[in-house]
Coordinates of C-alpha atoms in Angstrom, one line a residue:
Chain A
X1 CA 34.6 2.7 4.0
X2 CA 33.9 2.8 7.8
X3 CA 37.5 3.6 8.1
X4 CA 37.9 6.4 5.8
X5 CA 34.8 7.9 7.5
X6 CA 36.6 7.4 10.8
X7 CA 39.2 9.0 9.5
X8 CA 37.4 12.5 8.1
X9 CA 36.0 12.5 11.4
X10 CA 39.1 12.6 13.3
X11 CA 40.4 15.4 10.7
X12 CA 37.7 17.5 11.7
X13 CA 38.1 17.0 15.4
X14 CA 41.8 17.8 15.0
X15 CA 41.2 20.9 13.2
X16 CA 38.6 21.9 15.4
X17 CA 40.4 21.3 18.6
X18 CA 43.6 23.2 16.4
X19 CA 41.1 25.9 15.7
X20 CA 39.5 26.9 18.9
X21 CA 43.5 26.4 21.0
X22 CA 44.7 28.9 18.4
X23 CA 42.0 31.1 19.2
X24 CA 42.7 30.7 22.7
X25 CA 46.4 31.0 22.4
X26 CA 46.0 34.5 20.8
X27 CA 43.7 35.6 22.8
X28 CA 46.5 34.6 25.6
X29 CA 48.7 35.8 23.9
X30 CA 47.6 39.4 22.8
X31 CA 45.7 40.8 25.8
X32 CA 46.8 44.0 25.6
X33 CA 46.6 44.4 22.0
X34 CA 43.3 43.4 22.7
X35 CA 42.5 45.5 25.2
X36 CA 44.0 48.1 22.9
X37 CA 41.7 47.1 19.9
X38 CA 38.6 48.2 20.9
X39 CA 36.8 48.6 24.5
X40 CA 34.6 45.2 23.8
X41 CA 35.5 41.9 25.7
X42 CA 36.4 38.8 24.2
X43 CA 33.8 36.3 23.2
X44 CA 33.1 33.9 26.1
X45 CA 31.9 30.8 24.8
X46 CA 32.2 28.5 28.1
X47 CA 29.5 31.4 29.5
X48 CA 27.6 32.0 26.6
X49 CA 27.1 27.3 26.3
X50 CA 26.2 27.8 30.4
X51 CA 23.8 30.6 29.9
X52 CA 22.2 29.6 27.4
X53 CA 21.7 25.8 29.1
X54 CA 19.8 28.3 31.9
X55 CA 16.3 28.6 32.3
X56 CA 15.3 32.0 31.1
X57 CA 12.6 34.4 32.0
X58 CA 11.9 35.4 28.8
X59 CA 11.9 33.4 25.5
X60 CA 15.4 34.8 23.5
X61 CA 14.6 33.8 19.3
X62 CA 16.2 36.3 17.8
X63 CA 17.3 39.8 19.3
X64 CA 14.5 41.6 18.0
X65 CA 12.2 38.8 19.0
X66 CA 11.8 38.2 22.3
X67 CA 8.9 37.2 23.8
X68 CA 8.7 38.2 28.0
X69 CA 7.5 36.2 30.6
X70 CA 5.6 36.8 33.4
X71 CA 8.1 37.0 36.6
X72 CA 5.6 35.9 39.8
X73 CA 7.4 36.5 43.2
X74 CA 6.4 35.1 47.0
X75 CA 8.2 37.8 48.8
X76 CA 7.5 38.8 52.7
X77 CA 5.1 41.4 51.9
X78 CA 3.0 38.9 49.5
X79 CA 2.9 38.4 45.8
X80 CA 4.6 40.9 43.6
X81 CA 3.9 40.0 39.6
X82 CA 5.1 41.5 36.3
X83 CA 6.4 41.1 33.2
X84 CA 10.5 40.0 32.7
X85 CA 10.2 43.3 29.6
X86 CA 10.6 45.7 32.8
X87 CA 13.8 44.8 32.8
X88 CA 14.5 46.0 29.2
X89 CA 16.5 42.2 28.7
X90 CA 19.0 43.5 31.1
X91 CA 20.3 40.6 32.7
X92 CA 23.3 42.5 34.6
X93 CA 21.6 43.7 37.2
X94 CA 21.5 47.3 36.2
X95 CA 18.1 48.1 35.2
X96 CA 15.9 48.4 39.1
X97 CA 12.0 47.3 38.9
X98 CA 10.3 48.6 42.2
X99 CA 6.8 46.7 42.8
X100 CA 5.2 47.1 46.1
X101 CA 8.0 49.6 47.5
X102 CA 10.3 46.8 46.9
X103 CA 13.6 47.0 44.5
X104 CA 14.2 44.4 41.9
X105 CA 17.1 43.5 39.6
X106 CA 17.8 41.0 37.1
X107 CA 21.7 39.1 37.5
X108 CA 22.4 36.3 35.6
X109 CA 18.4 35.1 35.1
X110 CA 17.7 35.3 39.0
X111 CA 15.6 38.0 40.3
X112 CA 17.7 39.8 43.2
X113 CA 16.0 41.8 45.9
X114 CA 17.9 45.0 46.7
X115 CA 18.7 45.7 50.2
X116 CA 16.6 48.8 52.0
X117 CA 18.3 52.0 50.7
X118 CA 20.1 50.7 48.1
X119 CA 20.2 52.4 45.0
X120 CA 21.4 50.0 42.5
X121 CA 24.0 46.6 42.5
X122 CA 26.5 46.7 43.7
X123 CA 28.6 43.4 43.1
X124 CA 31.7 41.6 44.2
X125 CA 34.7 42.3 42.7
X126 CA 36.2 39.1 43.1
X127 CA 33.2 36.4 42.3
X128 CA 30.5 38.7 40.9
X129 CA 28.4 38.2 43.6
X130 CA 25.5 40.4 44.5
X131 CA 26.4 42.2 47.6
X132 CA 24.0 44.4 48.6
X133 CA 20.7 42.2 47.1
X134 CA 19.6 38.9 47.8
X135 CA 17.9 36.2 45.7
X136 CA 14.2 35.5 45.8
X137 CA 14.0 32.4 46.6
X138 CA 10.7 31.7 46.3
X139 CA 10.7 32.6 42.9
X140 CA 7.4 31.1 40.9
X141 CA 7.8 32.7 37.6
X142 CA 6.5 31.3 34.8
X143 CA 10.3 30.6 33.1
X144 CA 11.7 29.2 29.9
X145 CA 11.5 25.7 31.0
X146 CA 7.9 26.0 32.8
X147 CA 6.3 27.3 29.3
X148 CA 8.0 24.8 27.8
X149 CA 6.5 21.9 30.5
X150 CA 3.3 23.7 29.4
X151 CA 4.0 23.3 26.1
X152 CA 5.0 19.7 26.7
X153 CA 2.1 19.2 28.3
X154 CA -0.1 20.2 25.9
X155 CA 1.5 18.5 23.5
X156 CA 1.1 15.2 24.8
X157 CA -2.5 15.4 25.9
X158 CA -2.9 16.4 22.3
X159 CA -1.3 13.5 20.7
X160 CA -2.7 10.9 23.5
X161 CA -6.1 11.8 23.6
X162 CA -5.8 11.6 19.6
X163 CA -4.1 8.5 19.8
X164 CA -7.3 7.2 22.2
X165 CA -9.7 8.6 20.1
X166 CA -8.4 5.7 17.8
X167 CA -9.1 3.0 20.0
X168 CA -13.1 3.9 20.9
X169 CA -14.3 2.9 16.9
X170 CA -16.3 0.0 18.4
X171 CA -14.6 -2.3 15.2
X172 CA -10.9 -2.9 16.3
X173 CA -8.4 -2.5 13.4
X174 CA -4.8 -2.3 12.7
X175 CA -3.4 0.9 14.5
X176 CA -3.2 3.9 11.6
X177 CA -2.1 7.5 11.7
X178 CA -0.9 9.0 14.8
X179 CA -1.8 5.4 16.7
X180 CA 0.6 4.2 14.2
X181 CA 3.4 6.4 15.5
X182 CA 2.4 6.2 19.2
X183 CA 1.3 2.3 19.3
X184 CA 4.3 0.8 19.3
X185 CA 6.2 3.1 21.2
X186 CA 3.5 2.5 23.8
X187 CA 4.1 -1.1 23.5
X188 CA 7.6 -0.8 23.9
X189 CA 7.4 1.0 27.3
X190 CA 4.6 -1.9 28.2
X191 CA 7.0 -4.8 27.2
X192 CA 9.7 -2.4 29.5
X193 CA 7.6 -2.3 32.4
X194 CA 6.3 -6.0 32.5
X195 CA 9.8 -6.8 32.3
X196 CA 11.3 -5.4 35.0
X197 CA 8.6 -5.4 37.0
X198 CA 7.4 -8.9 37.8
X199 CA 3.8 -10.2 37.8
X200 CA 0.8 -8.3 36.6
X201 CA 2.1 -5.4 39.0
X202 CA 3.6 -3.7 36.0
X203 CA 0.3 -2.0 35.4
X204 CA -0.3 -0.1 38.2
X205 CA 2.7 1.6 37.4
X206 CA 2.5 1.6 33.8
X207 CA 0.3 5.0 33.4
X208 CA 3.5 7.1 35.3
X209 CA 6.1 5.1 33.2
X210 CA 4.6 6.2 30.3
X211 CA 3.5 9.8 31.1
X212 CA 6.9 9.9 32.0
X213 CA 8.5 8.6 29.7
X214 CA 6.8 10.7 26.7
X215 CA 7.5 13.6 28.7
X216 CA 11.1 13.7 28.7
X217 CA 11.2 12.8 25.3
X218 CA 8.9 15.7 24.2
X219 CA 11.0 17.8 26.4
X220 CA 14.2 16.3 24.7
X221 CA 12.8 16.6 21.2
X222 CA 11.3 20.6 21.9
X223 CA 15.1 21.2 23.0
X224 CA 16.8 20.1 19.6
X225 CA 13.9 22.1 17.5
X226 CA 16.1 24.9 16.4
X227 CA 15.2 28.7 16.8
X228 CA 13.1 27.6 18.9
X229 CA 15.4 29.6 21.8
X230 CA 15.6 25.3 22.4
X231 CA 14.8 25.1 25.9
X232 CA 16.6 23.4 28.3
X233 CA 13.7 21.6 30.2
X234 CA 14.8 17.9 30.5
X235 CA 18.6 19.6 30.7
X236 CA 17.5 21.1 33.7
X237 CA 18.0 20.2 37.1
X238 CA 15.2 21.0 38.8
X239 CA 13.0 19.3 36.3
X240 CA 15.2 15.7 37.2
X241 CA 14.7 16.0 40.4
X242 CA 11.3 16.3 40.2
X243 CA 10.8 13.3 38.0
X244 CA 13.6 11.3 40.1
X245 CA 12.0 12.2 43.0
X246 CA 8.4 11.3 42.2
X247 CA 10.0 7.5 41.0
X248 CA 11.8 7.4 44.3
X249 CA 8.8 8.5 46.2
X250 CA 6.2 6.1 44.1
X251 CA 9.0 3.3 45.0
X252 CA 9.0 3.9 48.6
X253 CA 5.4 3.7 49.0
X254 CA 4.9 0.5 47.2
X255 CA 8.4 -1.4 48.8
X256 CA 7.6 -4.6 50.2
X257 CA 9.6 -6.7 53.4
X258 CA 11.8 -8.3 50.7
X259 CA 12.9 -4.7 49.2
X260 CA 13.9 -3.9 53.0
X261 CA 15.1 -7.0 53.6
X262 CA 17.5 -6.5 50.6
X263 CA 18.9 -3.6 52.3
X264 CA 19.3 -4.8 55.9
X265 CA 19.9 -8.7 55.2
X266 CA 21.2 -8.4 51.9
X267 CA 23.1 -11.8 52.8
X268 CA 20.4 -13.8 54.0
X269 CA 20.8 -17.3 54.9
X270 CA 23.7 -17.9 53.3
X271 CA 26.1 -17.0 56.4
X272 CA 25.7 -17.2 60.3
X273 CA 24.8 -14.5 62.3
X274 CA 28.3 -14.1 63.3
X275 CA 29.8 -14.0 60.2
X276 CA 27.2 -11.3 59.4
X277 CA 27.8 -8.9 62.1
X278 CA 31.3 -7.5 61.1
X279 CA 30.3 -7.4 57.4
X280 CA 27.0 -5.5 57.9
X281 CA 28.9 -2.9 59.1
X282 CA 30.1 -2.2 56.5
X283 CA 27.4 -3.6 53.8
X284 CA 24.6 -2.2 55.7
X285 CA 25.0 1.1 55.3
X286 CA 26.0 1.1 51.8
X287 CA 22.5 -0.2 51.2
X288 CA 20.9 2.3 52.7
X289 CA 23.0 4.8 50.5
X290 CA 21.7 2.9 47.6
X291 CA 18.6 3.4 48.4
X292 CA 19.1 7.8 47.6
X293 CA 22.0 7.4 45.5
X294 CA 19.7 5.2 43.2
X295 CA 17.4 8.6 42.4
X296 CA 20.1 10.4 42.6
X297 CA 22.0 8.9 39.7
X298 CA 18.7 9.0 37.6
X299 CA 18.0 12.7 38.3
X300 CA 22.0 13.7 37.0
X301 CA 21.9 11.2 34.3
X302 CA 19.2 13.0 32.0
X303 CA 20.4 16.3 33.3
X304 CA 23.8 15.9 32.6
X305 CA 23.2 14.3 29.3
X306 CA 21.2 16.8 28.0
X307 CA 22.4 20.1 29.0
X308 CA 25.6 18.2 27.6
X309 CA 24.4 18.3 24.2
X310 CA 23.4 22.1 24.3
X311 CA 26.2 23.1 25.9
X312 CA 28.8 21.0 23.1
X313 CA 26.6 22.2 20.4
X314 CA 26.7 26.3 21.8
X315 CA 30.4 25.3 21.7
X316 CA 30.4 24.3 18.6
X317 CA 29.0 27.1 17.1
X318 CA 31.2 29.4 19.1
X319 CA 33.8 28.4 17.4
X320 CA 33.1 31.1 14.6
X321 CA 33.0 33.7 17.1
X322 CA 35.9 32.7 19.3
X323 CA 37.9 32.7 15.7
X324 CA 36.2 35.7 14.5
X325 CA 35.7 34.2 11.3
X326 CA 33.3 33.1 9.3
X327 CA 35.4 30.7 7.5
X328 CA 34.8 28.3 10.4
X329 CA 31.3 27.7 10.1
X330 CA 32.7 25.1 7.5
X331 CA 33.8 23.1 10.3
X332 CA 31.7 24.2 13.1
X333 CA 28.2 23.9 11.3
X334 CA 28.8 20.3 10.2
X335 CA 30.1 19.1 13.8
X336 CA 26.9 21.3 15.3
X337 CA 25.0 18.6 13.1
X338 CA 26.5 15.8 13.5
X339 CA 26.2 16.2 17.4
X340 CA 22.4 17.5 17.1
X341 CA 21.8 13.7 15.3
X342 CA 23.4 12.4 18.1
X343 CA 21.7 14.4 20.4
X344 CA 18.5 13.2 18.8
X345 CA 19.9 9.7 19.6
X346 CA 20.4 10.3 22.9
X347 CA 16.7 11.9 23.3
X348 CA 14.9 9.0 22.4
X349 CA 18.3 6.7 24.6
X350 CA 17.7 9.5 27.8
X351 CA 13.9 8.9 27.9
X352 CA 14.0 5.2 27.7
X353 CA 17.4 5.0 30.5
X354 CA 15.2 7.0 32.9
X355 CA 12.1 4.9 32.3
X356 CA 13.7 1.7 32.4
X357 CA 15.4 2.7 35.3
X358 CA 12.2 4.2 37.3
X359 CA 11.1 0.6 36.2
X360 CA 13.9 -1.5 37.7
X361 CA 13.7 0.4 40.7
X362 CA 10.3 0.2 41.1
X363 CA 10.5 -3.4 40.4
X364 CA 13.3 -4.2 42.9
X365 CA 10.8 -2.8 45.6
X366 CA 7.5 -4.4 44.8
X367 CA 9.2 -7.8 44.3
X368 CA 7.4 -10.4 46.3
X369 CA 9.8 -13.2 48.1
X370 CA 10.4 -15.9 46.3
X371 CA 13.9 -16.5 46.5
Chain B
X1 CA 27.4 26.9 39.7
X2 CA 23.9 28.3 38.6
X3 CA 23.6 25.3 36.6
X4 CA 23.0 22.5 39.2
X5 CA 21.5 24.9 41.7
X6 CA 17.6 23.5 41.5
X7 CA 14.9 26.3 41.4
X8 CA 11.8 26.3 43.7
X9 CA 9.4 27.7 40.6
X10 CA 9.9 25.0 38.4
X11 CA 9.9 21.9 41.0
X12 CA 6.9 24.2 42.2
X13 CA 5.3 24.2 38.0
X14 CA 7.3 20.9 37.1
X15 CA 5.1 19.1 39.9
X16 CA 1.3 20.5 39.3
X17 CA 2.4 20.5 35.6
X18 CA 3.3 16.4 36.1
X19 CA 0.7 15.4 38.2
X20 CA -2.4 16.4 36.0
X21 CA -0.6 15.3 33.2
X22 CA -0.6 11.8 34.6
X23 CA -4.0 12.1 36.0
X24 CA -5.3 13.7 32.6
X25 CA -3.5 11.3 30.6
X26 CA -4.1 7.5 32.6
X27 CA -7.5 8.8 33.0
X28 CA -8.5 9.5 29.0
X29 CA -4.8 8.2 27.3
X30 CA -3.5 5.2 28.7
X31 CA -6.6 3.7 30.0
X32 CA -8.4 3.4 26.7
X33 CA -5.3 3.1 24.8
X34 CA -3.8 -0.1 27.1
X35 CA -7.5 -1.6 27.2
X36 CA -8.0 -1.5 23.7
X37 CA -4.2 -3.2 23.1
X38 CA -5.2 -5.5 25.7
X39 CA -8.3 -6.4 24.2
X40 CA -6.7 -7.0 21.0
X41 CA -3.7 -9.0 22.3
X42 CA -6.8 -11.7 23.4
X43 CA -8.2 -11.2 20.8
X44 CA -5.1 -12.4 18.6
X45 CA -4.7 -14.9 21.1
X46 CA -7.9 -16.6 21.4
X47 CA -7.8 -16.5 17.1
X48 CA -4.2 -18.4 17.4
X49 CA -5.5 -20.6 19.8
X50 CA -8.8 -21.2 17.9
X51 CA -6.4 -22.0 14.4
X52 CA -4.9 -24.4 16.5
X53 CA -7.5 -26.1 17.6
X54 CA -9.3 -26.5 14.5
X55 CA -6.0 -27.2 13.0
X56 CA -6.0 -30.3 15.1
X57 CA -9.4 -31.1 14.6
X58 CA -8.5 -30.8 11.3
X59 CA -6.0 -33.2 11.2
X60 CA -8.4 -35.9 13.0
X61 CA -11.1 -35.2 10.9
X62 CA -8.4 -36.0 8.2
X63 CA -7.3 -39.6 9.8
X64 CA -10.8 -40.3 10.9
X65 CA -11.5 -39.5 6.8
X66 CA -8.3 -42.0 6.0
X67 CA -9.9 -44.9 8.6
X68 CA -13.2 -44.4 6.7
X69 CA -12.0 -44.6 3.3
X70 CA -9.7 -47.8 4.2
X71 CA -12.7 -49.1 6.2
X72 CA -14.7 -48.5 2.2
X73 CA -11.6 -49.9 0.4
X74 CA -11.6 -53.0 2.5
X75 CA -15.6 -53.4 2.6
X76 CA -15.3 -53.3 -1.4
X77 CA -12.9 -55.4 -1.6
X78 CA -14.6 -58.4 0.7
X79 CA -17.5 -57.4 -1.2
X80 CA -15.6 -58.4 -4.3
X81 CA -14.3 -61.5 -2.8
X82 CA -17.7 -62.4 -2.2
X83 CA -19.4 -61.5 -5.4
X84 CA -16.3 -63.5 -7.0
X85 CA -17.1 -66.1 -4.6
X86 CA -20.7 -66.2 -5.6
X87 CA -20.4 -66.0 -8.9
X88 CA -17.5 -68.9 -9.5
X89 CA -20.2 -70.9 -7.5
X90 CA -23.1 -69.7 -9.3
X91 CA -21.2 -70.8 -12.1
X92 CA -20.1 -74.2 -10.3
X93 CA -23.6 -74.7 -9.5
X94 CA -25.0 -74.0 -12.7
X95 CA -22.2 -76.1 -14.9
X96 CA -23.0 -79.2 -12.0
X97 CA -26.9 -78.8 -12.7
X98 CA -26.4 -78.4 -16.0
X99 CA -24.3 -81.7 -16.1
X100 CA -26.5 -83.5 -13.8
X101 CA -29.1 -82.1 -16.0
X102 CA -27.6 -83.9 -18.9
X103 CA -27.3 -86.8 -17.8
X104 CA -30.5 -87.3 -16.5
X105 CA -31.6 -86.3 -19.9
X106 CA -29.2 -89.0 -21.1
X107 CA -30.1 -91.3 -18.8
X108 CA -33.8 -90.9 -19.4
X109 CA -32.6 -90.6 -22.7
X110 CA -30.9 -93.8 -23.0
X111 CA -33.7 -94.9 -21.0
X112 CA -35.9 -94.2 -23.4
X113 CA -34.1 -95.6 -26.3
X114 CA -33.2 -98.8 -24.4
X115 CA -37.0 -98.9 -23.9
X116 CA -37.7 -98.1 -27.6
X117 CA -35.4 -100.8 -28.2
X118 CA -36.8 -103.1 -26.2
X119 CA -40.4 -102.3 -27.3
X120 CA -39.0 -102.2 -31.2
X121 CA -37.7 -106.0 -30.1
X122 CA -40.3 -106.5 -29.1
X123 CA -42.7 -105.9 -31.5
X124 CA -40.5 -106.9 -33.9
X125 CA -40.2 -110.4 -32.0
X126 CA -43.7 -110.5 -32.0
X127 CA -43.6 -109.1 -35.6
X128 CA -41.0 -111.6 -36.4
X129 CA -43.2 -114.1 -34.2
X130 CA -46.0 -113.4 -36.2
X131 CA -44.3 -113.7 -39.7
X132 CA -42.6 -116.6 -38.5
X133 CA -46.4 -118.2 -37.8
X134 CA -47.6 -117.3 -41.5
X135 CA -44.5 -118.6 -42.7
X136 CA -44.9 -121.4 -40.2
X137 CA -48.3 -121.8 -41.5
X138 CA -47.7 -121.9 -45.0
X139 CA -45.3 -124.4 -44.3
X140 CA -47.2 -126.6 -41.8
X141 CA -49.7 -126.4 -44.6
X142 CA -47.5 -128.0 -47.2
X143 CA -45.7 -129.9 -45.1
X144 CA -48.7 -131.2 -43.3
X145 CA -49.9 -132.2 -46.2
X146 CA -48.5 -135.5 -45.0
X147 CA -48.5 -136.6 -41.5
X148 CA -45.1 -137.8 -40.8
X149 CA -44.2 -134.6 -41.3
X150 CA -46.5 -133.0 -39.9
X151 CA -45.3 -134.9 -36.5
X152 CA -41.0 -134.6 -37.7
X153 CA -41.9 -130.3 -37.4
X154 CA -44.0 -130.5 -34.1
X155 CA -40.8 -132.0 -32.7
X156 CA -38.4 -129.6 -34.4
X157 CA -40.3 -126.7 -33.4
X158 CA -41.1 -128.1 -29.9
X159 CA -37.2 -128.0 -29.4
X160 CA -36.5 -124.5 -31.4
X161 CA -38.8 -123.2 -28.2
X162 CA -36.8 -125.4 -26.1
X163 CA -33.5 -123.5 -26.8
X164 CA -34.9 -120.3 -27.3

């Protein structure tokens, strides 16, 4: 049974991976019959799975609903806000927006300040860079992703504060409703935490384990919600590095001597000090490497994980267009479902990695000496 | 590569959005929430430990019930011993008075009959005496009619009283 289930799978995979190489092999093929066809360009599904892993300043559900966002800039003569619809969804840079004296464009979902003068893009012919405009750097837009932390957000003080509500009847009963959803998932991150953390430290920490924890799950779970323009918050990198960094920062501030002492003694007593010396030259610094590469690894393991899944699943899809036919969507639409359960797996897997993580590392500094 | 460029807005939103999340949440979420688990967890705890200890209460009141009702089963039977005991010597007792009983009756009994009998000998001796005097009177009167006689019984009887 398992076998023959194996085995469908593998039929579809070849036929997919034969479906989309033919496409590519014609399109290689036949560029100037192509080119001869019609003026449009080929589909591009490698940009279209990138672009639309993006953040976005403006919420894309269908082409005739799009909802714009407001586009907030720090630029060097002060703040210059307005809405991403002056741009008329041109993301190619060729529609100008001039606030404050100032010329902006949109290239690629990043706002571009025109050079003095300069009367529209001009870009690179060889990478497609802007040349005469530079990027606004300090760009605090309310995007995609920060509508969808919003969203998150709100979501979450919703449930939990519904959730709590449960627990202040002043007769204690068996959890029911949403408590019955939330309890033991609340549990589970408790058991987590007093695991890897030893002692009754756990719950000092527990509050941000958990508020983490729900929140890149909700992010996850918003992304996988289709037409729902899924936003890419968890996918994003910006958002990991936030939440890496504020479990490398909470770490650092509650490390103890035997966390350090890890690092610069990781051999303790088990060697004389001149057998040390020559391999702490070595040892030592890969220690303190650890010590970044740690957060580091946490922040690219939910972002790569999750922008994976859009990207594979845009692919997926893409497959109709890159084929041109609709035919396809008999292969494509069941692969795009299979991989959106598995990217449901790995919603619920990402959240609890990056929680059980923040909570080993977190452990590993607070640890008292005992051994 | 866009993609893994990070963006200064959303660290910028990401962070304010995070941080009064946590404080909103641990404040009215997870601190009533974790209490209220916590409270329950002792709560189940103190019940488990409270079923144990009356389980083992339990269990001595159950041997101290088993010593008692041995203690009872013993105490009845000594107690039947004894009223065995007493009663075999009641009986004893009673079947030796009554015995001694009858034989003092038959002892006074043959008392009384060997008294009887010697008062019956008696007075039938002196009965027998006393018949034996008329009839020794009638005969002393014929025979004294003459006075050898009369001297030939005086001996005789003299020596009948002798023997006697």
């Amino acid at each position: 049974m398992n076998g023959s289930k194996y085995l469908i799978f593998r039929g579809l995979l070849f036929f997919m991976i034969l479906g989309s190489s033919f496409g590519v092999m014609a399109n290689a093929e036949n560029p100037d019959a192509e080119a001869h066809q019609t003026e449009e360009k080929p589909f591009e599904a490698a940009k279209h799975a990138v672009h639309h892993a993006l953040d976005a300043h403006e919420f894309h559900f269908t082409n005739t609903l799009v909802i714009p966002l407001p586009i907030i800039l720090w630029t060097d003569k002060g703040l210059v806000t307005f809405m991403s619809s002056a741009f008329h969804h041109d993301d190619e840079g060729g529609t100008i927006v001039e606030e404050k004296g100032m010329k902006f464009v949109k290239l690629h979902e990043k706002i571009y300040l025109l050079e003095e003068g300069a009367t529209e893009l001009q870009l690179n012919h060889e990478d497609h860079a802007a040349e005469n405009a530079k990027q606004v750097i300090l760009d605090f837009s309310l995007t995609k992703n920060v509508i969808t932390m919003f969203m998150v957000a709100f979501l979450m003080i919703f449930v939990f504060i519904k959730t709590a509500k449960f627990y202040k009847k002043p007769k204690q009963e068996a959890p029911r409703g949403i408590a019955g959803f939330t309890e033991p998932v609340i549990l589970f991150i408790k058991d987590l935490a007093a695991e890897n953390i030893e002692g009754d430290k756990y719950k000092k920490f527990l509050p941000y384990l958990l508020t983490v924890f729900f929140f890149i799950l909700f992010g996850n779970l918003l992304g996988l919600i289709p037409f729902l323009s899924n936003p890419n918050m968890t996918g994003s990198i910006s958002v990991t590095l936030l939440l890496a960094a504020f479990t490398f920062i909470i770490q650092m501030m509650n490390s103890r001597k035997t966390y350090w002492l890890h690092i610069f003694d990781p051999l303790g007593n088990s060697m004389g000090v001149a057998a040390k010396i020559p391999l702490y030259i070595i040892l030592v610094p890969i220690e303190i490497l650890g010590i970044f590469i740690k957060p580091a690894a946490l922040m690219i393991r939910l972002f790569a994980n999750i922008t994976a899944g859009h990207i594979i699943v845009i692919s997926l899809i893409s497959i109709i267009f890159v084929n041109e036919s609709a035919w396809w969507s008999g292969l494509s639409v069941p692969m795009t479902l299979f991989i959106s359960l598995l990217e449901l797996l790995v919603a619920f897997l990402q959240a609890y990695i990056f929680t059980m993580l923040s909570a080993l590392f977190i452990g590993s500094a607070v640890e008292s000496a005992h051994h | 590569m866009d993609i893994v460029t990070p963006a200064v807005g959303q660290i910028f939103w990401g962070a304010i959005v995070f941080l009064i999340l946590l404080f909103l949440l641990a404040k009215f979420a997870w601190k009533p929430i974790l209490s209220a688990v916590n409270e329950r967890e002792n709560t189940i705890k103190e019940s488990l430990d409270l079923a144990d200890k009356t389980k083992q209460e339990m269990v001595a009141l159950q041997a101290q019930n088993e010593n008692l009702l041995k203690e009872a089963r013993a105490e009845r039977d000594s107690m039947i011993k004894d009223a065995k005991e007493t009663a075999s010597k009641m009986v004893a007792d009673a079947k030796g008075k009554a015995k001694e009983e009858a034989e003092k009756v038959m002892i006074s009994a043959r008392e009384a009959i060997n008294s009887e009998k010697a008062a019956a000998i008696t007075e039938l001796k002196t009965q027998v005496a006393g018949f034996s005097i008329e009839i020794a009177e009638k005969l002393v009167r014929g025979e004294l009619s003459a006075a050898d006689k009369q001297k030939a019984l005086a001996d005789k009887l003299a020596a009948d009283i002798n023997m006697n």
